[in-house]
PDB file of C-alpha atoms in Angstrom:
ATOM      1  CA  UNK A   8      98.488  79.082 113.045  1.00  0.00           C
ATOM      2  CA  UNK A   9      98.483  76.258 110.284  1.00  0.00           C
ATOM      3  CA  UNK A  10      94.510  75.998 110.844  1.00  0.00           C
ATOM      4  CA  UNK A  11      94.109  79.758 110.402  1.00  0.00           C
ATOM      5  CA  UNK A  12      96.348  79.670 107.294  1.00  0.00           C
ATOM      6  CA  UNK A  13      94.594  76.798 105.588  1.00  0.00           C
ATOM      7  CA  UNK A  14      91.129  78.381 106.480  1.00  0.00           C
ATOM      8  CA  UNK A  15      92.062  81.508 104.907  1.00  0.00           C
ATOM      9  CA  UNK A  16      93.412  79.929 101.706  1.00  0.00           C
ATOM     10  CA  UNK A  17      90.186  77.943 101.345  1.00  0.00           C
ATOM     11  CA  UNK A  18      88.339  81.185 101.469  1.00  0.00           C
ATOM     12  CA  UNK A  19      90.317  82.979  98.980  1.00  0.00           C
ATOM     13  CA  UNK A  20      90.257  80.089  96.418  1.00  0.00           C
ATOM     14  CA  UNK A  21      86.726  79.331  96.717  1.00  0.00           C
ATOM     15  CA  UNK A  22      85.872  83.067  96.108  1.00  0.00           C
ATOM     16  CA  UNK A  23      86.884  85.437  93.317  1.00  0.00           C
ATOM     17  CA  UNK A  24      89.327  87.349  95.479  1.00  0.00           C
ATOM     18  CA  UNK A  25      92.466  85.444  94.794  1.00  0.00           C
ATOM     19  CA  UNK A  26      91.769  85.211  90.983  1.00  0.00           C
ATOM     20  CA  UNK A  27      90.751  88.871  90.787  1.00  0.00           C
ATOM     21  CA  UNK A  28      94.199  89.803  92.461  1.00  0.00           C
ATOM     22  CA  UNK A  29      96.005  87.547  90.333  1.00  0.00           C
ATOM     23  CA  UNK A  30      94.482  88.773  87.142  1.00  0.00           C
ATOM     24  CA  UNK A  31      94.961  92.570  87.727  1.00  0.00           C
ATOM     25  CA  UNK A  32      98.720  91.935  88.559  1.00  0.00           C
ATOM     26  CA  UNK A  33      99.461  89.750  85.725  1.00  0.00           C
ATOM     27  CA  UNK A  34      97.518  92.137  83.340  1.00  0.00           C
ATOM     28  CA  UNK A  35      99.246  95.414  84.584  1.00  0.00           C
ATOM     29  CA  UNK A  36     102.738  93.765  84.364  1.00  0.00           C
ATOM     30  CA  UNK A  37     101.904  92.240  81.102  1.00  0.00           C
ATOM     31  CA  UNK A  38     100.751  95.758  80.004  1.00  0.00           C
ATOM     32  CA  UNK A  39     104.132  97.218  81.151  1.00  0.00           C
ATOM     33  CA  UNK A  40     106.054  94.414  79.471  1.00  0.00           C
ATOM     34  CA  UNK A  41     104.410  95.170  76.209  1.00  0.00           C
ATOM     35  CA  UNK A  42     104.932  98.884  76.372  1.00  0.00           C
ATOM     36  CA  UNK A  43     108.661  98.722  77.773  1.00  0.00           C
ATOM     37  CA  UNK A  44     110.059  95.264  76.713  1.00  0.00           C
ATOM     38  CA  UNK A  45     108.156  94.441  73.307  1.00  0.00           C
ATOM     39  CA  UNK A  46     107.000  97.608  71.523  1.00  0.00           C
ATOM     40  CA  UNK A  47     110.065  99.785  72.916  1.00  0.00           C
ATOM     41  CA  UNK A  48     112.525  97.019  72.722  1.00  0.00           C
ATOM     42  CA  UNK A  49     114.136  97.791  76.104  1.00  0.00           C
ATOM     43  CA  UNK A  50     115.723  94.848  77.653  1.00  0.00           C
ATOM     44  CA  UNK A  51     115.454  96.140  81.242  1.00  0.00           C
ATOM     45  CA  UNK A  52     112.754  94.134  82.751  1.00  0.00           C
ATOM     46  CA  UNK A  53     112.917  96.224  86.134  1.00  0.00           C
ATOM     47  CA  UNK A  54     111.447  99.309  84.193  1.00  0.00           C
ATOM     48  CA  UNK A  55     108.307  97.092  83.700  1.00  0.00           C
ATOM     49  CA  UNK A  56     108.086  96.333  87.504  1.00  0.00           C
ATOM     50  CA  UNK A  57     108.553 100.085  88.195  1.00  0.00           C
ATOM     51  CA  UNK A  58     105.659 100.774  85.972  1.00  0.00           C
ATOM     52  CA  UNK A  59     103.312  98.421  87.502  1.00  0.00           C
ATOM     53  CA  UNK A  60     103.954  99.423  91.242  1.00  0.00           C
ATOM     54  CA  UNK A  61     101.159 101.714  91.196  1.00  0.00           C
ATOM     55  CA  UNK A  62      98.609  98.822  90.820  1.00  0.00           C
ATOM     56  CA  UNK A  63      99.430  97.967  94.378  1.00  0.00           C
ATOM     57  CA  UNK A  64      97.319 100.815  95.352  1.00  0.00           C
ATOM     58  CA  UNK A  65      94.078  99.082  93.964  1.00  0.00           C
ATOM     59  CA  UNK A  66      94.743  95.063  94.372  1.00  0.00           C
ATOM     60  CA  UNK A  67      96.236  95.227  97.737  1.00  0.00           C
ATOM     61  CA  UNK A  68      93.399  97.089  99.602  1.00  0.00           C
ATOM     62  CA  UNK A  69      91.116  94.700  97.786  1.00  0.00           C
ATOM     63  CA  UNK A  70      92.988  91.579  98.937  1.00  0.00           C
ATOM     64  CA  UNK A  71      93.399  92.745 102.645  1.00  0.00           C
ATOM     65  CA  UNK A  72      90.179  94.560 103.183  1.00  0.00           C
ATOM     66  CA  UNK A  73      88.166  91.612 104.711  1.00  0.00           C
ATOM     67  CA  UNK A  74      90.944  89.748 106.365  1.00  0.00           C
ATOM     68  CA  UNK A  75      90.062  91.060 109.746  1.00  0.00           C
ATOM     69  CA  UNK A  76      87.534  93.820 109.236  1.00  0.00           C
ATOM     70  CA  UNK A  77      85.055  90.912 108.292  1.00  0.00           C
ATOM     71  CA  UNK A  78      85.785  88.869 111.244  1.00  0.00           C
ATOM     72  CA  UNK A  79      84.969  91.999 113.597  1.00  0.00           C
ATOM     73  CA  UNK A  80      81.821  92.748 111.425  1.00  0.00           C
ATOM     74  CA  UNK A  81      80.554  89.134 111.679  1.00  0.00           C
ATOM     75  CA  UNK A  82      81.806  88.918 115.401  1.00  0.00           C
ATOM     76  CA  UNK A  83      83.786  85.563 114.310  1.00  0.00           C
ATOM     77  CA  UNK A  84      86.713  87.084 115.827  1.00  0.00           C
ATOM     78  CA  UNK A  85      85.463  85.958 119.202  1.00  0.00           C
ATOM     79  CA  UNK A  86      86.037  82.344 117.683  1.00  0.00           C
ATOM     80  CA  UNK A  87      89.654  83.351 116.959  1.00  0.00           C
ATOM     81  CA  UNK A  88      90.367  84.226 120.608  1.00  0.00           C
ATOM     82  CA  UNK A  89      88.777  80.888 121.821  1.00  0.00           C
ATOM     83  CA  UNK A  90      91.469  78.920 119.565  1.00  0.00           C
ATOM     84  CA  UNK A  91      94.356  77.488 121.479  1.00  0.00           C
ATOM     85  CA  UNK A  92      96.829  79.751 119.549  1.00  0.00           C
ATOM     86  CA  UNK A  93      98.099  83.259 120.384  1.00  0.00           C
ATOM     87  CA  UNK A  94      96.753  86.497 118.547  1.00  0.00           C
ATOM     88  CA  UNK A  95     100.273  86.805 116.926  1.00  0.00           C
ATOM     89  CA  UNK A  96      99.790  83.302 115.497  1.00  0.00           C
ATOM     90  CA  UNK A  97      96.280  84.465 114.170  1.00  0.00           C
ATOM     91  CA  UNK A  98      97.845  87.553 112.437  1.00  0.00           C
ATOM     92  CA  UNK A  99     100.825  85.615 111.001  1.00  0.00           C
ATOM     93  CA  UNK A 100      98.388  82.764 109.664  1.00  0.00           C
ATOM     94  CA  UNK A 101      96.264  85.406 107.867  1.00  0.00           C
ATOM     95  CA  UNK A 102      99.140  87.293 106.554  1.00  0.00           C
ATOM     96  CA  UNK A 103     101.064  84.269 105.300  1.00  0.00           C
ATOM     97  CA  UNK A 104      97.990  83.378 103.425  1.00  0.00           C
ATOM     98  CA  UNK A 105      97.947  86.773 101.753  1.00  0.00           C
ATOM     99  CA  UNK A 106     101.618  86.223 100.833  1.00  0.00           C
ATOM    100  CA  UNK A 107     100.936  83.145  99.298  1.00  0.00           C
ATOM    101  CA  UNK A 108      98.200  84.922  96.964  1.00  0.00           C
ATOM    102  CA  UNK A 109     100.865  87.283  96.185  1.00  0.00           C
ATOM    103  CA  UNK A 110     103.471  84.731  95.385  1.00  0.00           C
ATOM    104  CA  UNK A 111     101.577  82.573  92.872  1.00  0.00           C
ATOM    105  CA  UNK A 112     101.183  85.400  90.098  1.00  0.00           C
ATOM    106  CA  UNK A 113     104.712  86.422  91.075  1.00  0.00           C
ATOM    107  CA  UNK A 114     106.120  83.037  90.198  1.00  0.00           C
ATOM    108  CA  UNK A 115     104.508  83.499  86.872  1.00  0.00           C
ATOM    109  CA  UNK A 116     106.154  86.889  86.326  1.00  0.00           C
ATOM    110  CA  UNK A 117     109.327  85.294  87.151  1.00  0.00           C
ATOM    111  CA  UNK A 118     109.598  83.627  83.849  1.00  0.00           C
ATOM    112  CA  UNK A 119     109.270  86.844  81.849  1.00  0.00           C
ATOM    113  CA  UNK A 120     112.938  87.720  81.921  1.00  0.00           C
ATOM    114  CA  UNK A 121     113.828  84.247  80.674  1.00  0.00           C
ATOM    115  CA  UNK A 122     111.326  84.745  77.731  1.00  0.00           C
ATOM    116  CA  UNK A 123     112.641  88.161  76.874  1.00  0.00           C
ATOM    117  CA  UNK A 124     116.217  86.795  76.851  1.00  0.00           C
ATOM    118  CA  UNK A 125     115.467  84.751  74.118  1.00  0.00           C
ATOM    119  CA  UNK A 126     114.932  87.741  72.058  1.00  0.00           C
ATOM    120  CA  UNK A 127     117.571  90.191  73.418  1.00  0.00           C
ATOM    121  CA  UNK A 128     119.984  90.722  76.323  1.00  0.00           C
ATOM    122  CA  UNK A 129     118.430  90.754  79.779  1.00  0.00           C
ATOM    123  CA  UNK A 130     120.513  91.147  82.932  1.00  0.00           C
ATOM    124  CA  UNK A 131     119.340  88.378  85.191  1.00  0.00           C
ATOM    125  CA  UNK A 132     120.938  89.702  88.241  1.00  0.00           C
ATOM    126  CA  UNK A 133     119.335  93.092  87.837  1.00  0.00           C
ATOM    127  CA  UNK A 134     116.019  91.704  86.787  1.00  0.00           C
ATOM    128  CA  UNK A 135     115.690  89.132  89.679  1.00  0.00           C
ATOM    129  CA  UNK A 136     117.127  91.662  92.099  1.00  0.00           C
ATOM    130  CA  UNK A 137     114.268  93.777  91.229  1.00  0.00           C
ATOM    131  CA  UNK A 138     111.753  91.210  91.332  1.00  0.00           C
ATOM    132  CA  UNK A 139     113.064  90.383  94.976  1.00  0.00           C
ATOM    133  CA  UNK A 140     112.568  94.067  95.962  1.00  0.00           C
ATOM    134  CA  UNK A 141     109.220  94.051  94.216  1.00  0.00           C
ATOM    135  CA  UNK A 142     108.133  90.959  96.495  1.00  0.00           C
ATOM    136  CA  UNK A 143     109.235  92.866  99.596  1.00  0.00           C
ATOM    137  CA  UNK A 144     107.433  96.008  98.455  1.00  0.00           C
ATOM    138  CA  UNK A 145     104.351  93.981  98.090  1.00  0.00           C
ATOM    139  CA  UNK A 146     104.668  92.170 101.391  1.00  0.00           C
ATOM    140  CA  UNK A 147     105.215  95.607 103.176  1.00  0.00           C
ATOM    141  CA  UNK A 148     102.117  96.968 101.761  1.00  0.00           C
ATOM    142  CA  UNK A 149     100.117  94.089 102.424  1.00  0.00           C
ATOM    143  CA  UNK A 150     101.104  94.178 106.182  1.00  0.00           C
ATOM    144  CA  UNK A 151      99.845  97.948 106.064  1.00  0.00           C
ATOM    145  CA  UNK A 152      96.613  96.569 104.748  1.00  0.00           C
ATOM    146  CA  UNK A 153      96.260  93.923 107.302  1.00  0.00           C
ATOM    147  CA  UNK A 154      96.707  96.629 109.841  1.00  0.00           C
ATOM    148  CA  UNK A 155      94.089  98.975 108.475  1.00  0.00           C
ATOM    149  CA  UNK A 156      91.699  95.852 108.349  1.00  0.00           C
ATOM    150  CA  UNK A 157      92.149  95.363 111.946  1.00  0.00           C
ATOM    151  CA  UNK A 158      91.097  98.777 112.865  1.00  0.00           C
ATOM    152  CA  UNK A 159      87.627  98.847 111.382  1.00  0.00           C
ATOM    153  CA  UNK A 160      84.670  96.345 110.896  1.00  0.00           C
ATOM    154  CA  UNK A 161      83.915  98.047 107.416  1.00  0.00           C
ATOM    155  CA  UNK A 162      85.564  96.444 104.450  1.00  0.00           C
ATOM    156  CA  UNK A 163      84.802  99.440 102.286  1.00  0.00           C
ATOM    157  CA  UNK A 164      86.493 101.797 104.990  1.00  0.00           C
ATOM    158  CA  UNK A 165      89.444  99.473 105.140  1.00  0.00           C
ATOM    159  CA  UNK A 166      89.659  99.382 101.108  1.00  0.00           C
ATOM    160  CA  UNK A 167      89.366 103.201 100.832  1.00  0.00           C
ATOM    161  CA  UNK A 168      91.690 104.036 103.759  1.00  0.00           C
ATOM    162  CA  UNK A 169      94.032 101.462 102.077  1.00  0.00           C
ATOM    163  CA  UNK A 170      94.031 102.983  98.734  1.00  0.00           C
ATOM    164  CA  UNK A 171      94.541 106.351 100.197  1.00  0.00           C
ATOM    165  CA  UNK A 172      97.551 105.516 102.246  1.00  0.00           C
ATOM    166  CA  UNK A 173      99.301 103.557  99.486  1.00  0.00           C
ATOM    167  CA  UNK A 174      98.735 106.444  96.853  1.00  0.00           C
ATOM    168  CA  UNK A 175     100.059 108.814  99.661  1.00  0.00           C
ATOM    169  CA  UNK A 176     103.073 106.756  99.898  1.00  0.00           C
ATOM    170  CA  UNK A 177     103.433 106.438  96.167  1.00  0.00           C
ATOM    171  CA  UNK A 178     103.160 110.201  95.746  1.00  0.00           C
ATOM    172  CA  UNK A 179     104.790 111.418  99.052  1.00  0.00           C
ATOM    173  CA  UNK A 180     108.114 112.388  97.546  1.00  0.00           C
ATOM    174  CA  UNK A 181     106.523 114.490  94.820  1.00  0.00           C
ATOM    175  CA  UNK A 182     103.964 116.024  97.347  1.00  0.00           C
ATOM    176  CA  UNK A 183     106.656 116.798  99.888  1.00  0.00           C
ATOM    177  CA  UNK A 184     108.073 119.057  97.330  1.00  0.00           C
ATOM    178  CA  UNK A 185     105.106 121.355  97.663  1.00  0.00           C
ATOM    179  CA  UNK A 186     105.633 121.961 101.308  1.00  0.00           C
ATOM    180  CA  UNK A 187     108.257 124.553 101.920  1.00  0.00           C
ATOM    181  CA  UNK A 188     111.701 123.416 102.295  1.00  0.00           C
ATOM    182  CA  UNK A 189     112.219 126.347 104.741  1.00  0.00           C
ATOM    183  CA  UNK A 190     112.591 125.522 108.554  1.00  0.00           C
ATOM    184  CA  UNK A 191     109.181 127.099 109.402  1.00  0.00           C
ATOM    185  CA  UNK A 192     107.633 124.895 106.728  1.00  0.00           C
ATOM    186  CA  UNK A 193     109.185 121.557 107.769  1.00  0.00           C
ATOM    187  CA  UNK A 194     108.209 122.362 111.296  1.00  0.00           C
ATOM    188  CA  UNK A 195     104.681 122.925 110.648  1.00  0.00           C
ATOM    189  CA  UNK A 196     104.370 119.783 108.606  1.00  0.00           C
ATOM    190  CA  UNK A 197     105.946 117.627 111.295  1.00  0.00           C
ATOM    191  CA  UNK A 198     103.654 119.399 113.971  1.00  0.00           C
ATOM    192  CA  UNK A 199     100.740 118.137 111.909  1.00  0.00           C
ATOM    193  CA  UNK A 200     102.119 114.570 111.648  1.00  0.00           C
ATOM    194  CA  UNK A 201     102.243 114.603 115.374  1.00  0.00           C
ATOM    195  CA  UNK A 202      98.830 115.508 115.769  1.00  0.00           C
ATOM    196  CA  UNK A 203      97.819 112.844 113.253  1.00  0.00           C
ATOM    197  CA  UNK A 204      99.908 110.329 115.279  1.00  0.00           C
ATOM    198  CA  UNK A 205      97.971 111.273 118.369  1.00  0.00           C
ATOM    199  CA  UNK A 206      94.586 110.774 116.555  1.00  0.00           C
ATOM    200  CA  UNK A 207      95.789 107.250 115.350  1.00  0.00           C
ATOM    201  CA  UNK A 208      96.838 106.336 119.093  1.00  0.00           C
ATOM    202  CA  UNK A 209      93.308 107.652 120.315  1.00  0.00           C
ATOM    203  CA  UNK A 210      91.437 105.534 117.653  1.00  0.00           C
ATOM    204  CA  UNK A 211      93.642 102.423 118.369  1.00  0.00           C
ATOM    205  CA  UNK A 212      93.545 102.733 122.435  1.00  0.00           C
ATOM    206  CA  UNK A 213      89.975 104.248 122.618  1.00  0.00           C
ATOM    207  CA  UNK A 214      91.373 106.745 124.989  1.00  0.00           C
ATOM    208  CA  UNK A 215      91.095 110.347 124.324  1.00  0.00           C
ATOM    209  CA  UNK A 216      93.512 111.333 127.015  1.00  0.00           C
ATOM    210  CA  UNK A 217      96.323 108.960 125.626  1.00  0.00           C
ATOM    211  CA  UNK A 218      95.546 110.342 122.017  1.00  0.00           C
ATOM    212  CA  UNK A 219      95.900 113.962 123.328  1.00  0.00           C
ATOM    213  CA  UNK A 220      98.795 113.308 125.580  1.00  0.00           C
ATOM    214  CA  UNK A 221     100.988 111.537 122.547  1.00  0.00           C
ATOM    215  CA  UNK A 222      99.916 114.217 120.003  1.00  0.00           C
ATOM    216  CA  UNK A 223     100.588 117.078 122.284  1.00  0.00           C
ATOM    217  CA  UNK A 224     104.186 115.568 123.418  1.00  0.00           C
ATOM    218  CA  UNK A 225     105.011 115.213 119.675  1.00  0.00           C
ATOM    219  CA  UNK A 226     104.024 118.337 118.676  1.00  0.00           C
ATOM    220  CA  UNK A 227     105.453 120.160 121.648  1.00  0.00           C
ATOM    221  CA  UNK A 228     108.682 118.368 121.132  1.00  0.00           C
ATOM    222  CA  UNK A 229     109.069 119.509 117.555  1.00  0.00           C
ATOM    223  CA  UNK A 230     108.248 123.143 118.641  1.00  0.00           C
ATOM    224  CA  UNK A 231     110.836 122.844 121.264  1.00  0.00           C
ATOM    225  CA  UNK A 232     113.482 121.516 119.090  1.00  0.00           C
ATOM    226  CA  UNK A 233     112.719 124.245 116.433  1.00  0.00           C
ATOM    227  CA  UNK A 234     113.014 127.070 119.135  1.00  0.00           C
ATOM    228  CA  UNK A 235     116.630 125.774 120.138  1.00  0.00           C
ATOM    229  CA  UNK A 236     117.894 124.917 116.585  1.00  0.00           C
ATOM    230  CA  UNK A 237     115.704 126.123 113.737  1.00  0.00           C
ATOM    231  CA  UNK A 238     118.389 125.410 111.055  1.00  0.00           C
ATOM    232  CA  UNK A 239     118.049 121.712 111.652  1.00  0.00           C
ATOM    233  CA  UNK A 240     114.549 121.893 110.037  1.00  0.00           C
ATOM    234  CA  UNK A 241     115.551 123.297 106.644  1.00  0.00           C
ATOM    235  CA  UNK A 242     114.472 120.818 103.996  1.00  0.00           C
ATOM    236  CA  UNK A 243     113.963 118.176 106.809  1.00  0.00           C
ATOM    237  CA  UNK A 244     110.308 117.129 105.805  1.00  0.00           C
ATOM    238  CA  UNK A 245     110.908 116.333 102.099  1.00  0.00           C
ATOM    239  CA  UNK A 246     114.196 114.356 103.429  1.00  0.00           C
ATOM    240  CA  UNK A 247     111.877 112.416 105.834  1.00  0.00           C
ATOM    241  CA  UNK A 248     109.367 111.720 103.414  1.00  0.00           C
ATOM    242  CA  UNK A 249     111.900 110.376 100.811  1.00  0.00           C
ATOM    243  CA  UNK A 250     113.272 108.232 103.477  1.00  0.00           C
ATOM    244  CA  UNK A 251     109.776 106.628 104.647  1.00  0.00           C
ATOM    245  CA  UNK A 252     108.595 106.162 101.047  1.00  0.00           C
ATOM    246  CA  UNK A 253     108.525 102.413 100.213  1.00  0.00           C
ATOM    247  CA  UNK A 254     108.314 102.986  96.561  1.00  0.00           C
ATOM    248  CA  UNK A 255     111.367 105.564  96.800  1.00  0.00           C
ATOM    249  CA  UNK A 256     113.233 102.508  98.294  1.00  0.00           C
ATOM    250  CA  UNK A 257     112.324 100.141  95.372  1.00  0.00           C
ATOM    251  CA  UNK A 258     113.003 102.664  92.820  1.00  0.00           C
ATOM    252  CA  UNK A 259     116.699 102.517  94.108  1.00  0.00           C
ATOM    253  CA  UNK A 260     116.840  98.953  93.203  1.00  0.00           C
ATOM    254  CA  UNK A 261     115.275  99.247  90.075  1.00  0.00           C
ATOM    255  CA  UNK A 262     117.983 101.824  89.193  1.00  0.00           C
ATOM    256  CA  UNK A 263     120.328  98.986  89.382  1.00  0.00           C
ATOM    257  CA  UNK A 264     121.743  99.540  93.038  1.00  0.00           C
ATOM    258  CA  UNK A 265     120.700  96.463  95.311  1.00  0.00           C
ATOM    259  CA  UNK A 266     120.468  98.538  98.359  1.00  0.00           C
ATOM    260  CA  UNK A 267     120.387  96.214 101.520  1.00  0.00           C
ATOM    261  CA  UNK A 268     119.165  99.057 103.625  1.00  0.00           C
ATOM    262  CA  UNK A 269     116.087  99.027 101.441  1.00  0.00           C
ATOM    263  CA  UNK A 270     115.284  95.404 102.147  1.00  0.00           C
ATOM    264  CA  UNK A 271     115.853  95.971 105.854  1.00  0.00           C
ATOM    265  CA  UNK A 272     113.512  98.909 105.675  1.00  0.00           C
ATOM    266  CA  UNK A 273     110.669  96.729 104.145  1.00  0.00           C
ATOM    267  CA  UNK A 274     111.309  93.825 106.687  1.00  0.00           C
ATOM    268  CA  UNK A 275     110.966  96.529 109.322  1.00  0.00           C
ATOM    269  CA  UNK A 276     107.609  97.997 107.979  1.00  0.00           C
ATOM    270  CA  UNK A 277     106.392  94.404 107.804  1.00  0.00           C
ATOM    271  CA  UNK A 278     107.155  93.625 111.340  1.00  0.00           C
ATOM    272  CA  UNK A 279     105.957  97.058 112.572  1.00  0.00           C
ATOM    273  CA  UNK A 280     102.479  96.998 111.086  1.00  0.00           C
ATOM    274  CA  UNK A 281     101.912  93.315 111.931  1.00  0.00           C
ATOM    275  CA  UNK A 282     102.950  94.141 115.433  1.00  0.00           C
ATOM    276  CA  UNK A 283     100.340  97.037 115.343  1.00  0.00           C
ATOM    277  CA  UNK A 284      97.578  94.592 113.959  1.00  0.00           C
ATOM    278  CA  UNK A 285      98.340  92.194 116.825  1.00  0.00           C
ATOM    279  CA  UNK A 286      97.950  95.033 119.381  1.00  0.00           C
ATOM    280  CA  UNK A 287      94.756  96.020 117.790  1.00  0.00           C
ATOM    281  CA  UNK A 288      93.295  92.402 118.180  1.00  0.00           C
ATOM    282  CA  UNK A 289      94.513  92.249 121.653  1.00  0.00           C
ATOM    283  CA  UNK A 290      92.812  95.645 122.577  1.00  0.00           C
ATOM    284  CA  UNK A 291      89.344  94.118 121.231  1.00  0.00           C
ATOM    285  CA  UNK A 292      90.000  90.989 122.950  1.00  0.00           C
ATOM    286  CA  UNK A 293      90.455  92.549 126.273  1.00  0.00           C
ATOM    287  CA  UNK A 294      87.525  94.981 125.648  1.00  0.00           C
TER     288      UNK A 294
END
């Protein structure tokens, strides 16, 4: 795993990827600090982090698009399978390298509350609690990006899909309000989600039968539950989207409530999508 980590770090530092990622993150956080903390005179640094969260939709896909997609395109992934390490170690090595790329500019951002405290009163507990949540938010989105990169050999497709997924998660709470909160509306939305999951399973396994089976079971299960207890679905879909939104969990901490459940959710998302990335590589190995 250490060899993979060192190899990835060399690639990032010898190209513009790491520098572009860090520059965009620092630039956007600096812009937020200028708008909120300097011009408006607001001492809450966590508002700046909340403002700059949207930048993840651009910089995370750019950072993660090549991590596994390029290996598949160049067929150098066959060399990875020949290494005396497991697929899990390969994915972890690449993921940790990406985290280091994220931690470096984040370490610079950690100085901001100290600087602003020289000119006003900054709550260090709230500011650094939000910074911790900001790290976990970025780490979770990077894990999603690694998984997306593992299912394709096109960097462009990986970047585009990554941007779409992160934007969907960012606006999921607002978009869910356009879905009828009635039982029928929630049921229809959940059936559609079941079909999408079936398509994802088909894409990952390469088996149309398994994809259809999973999608059919999920859709049928939702309709059966609706038939026996329709009241259960009233307002259910907006509630689910609110709970699943990474940015919503981050906003809870930004608002001054350090919710341990939100941190647990971030960690769970990281583990889940890295697990999917490992399974995607294992599937390609056996194929």
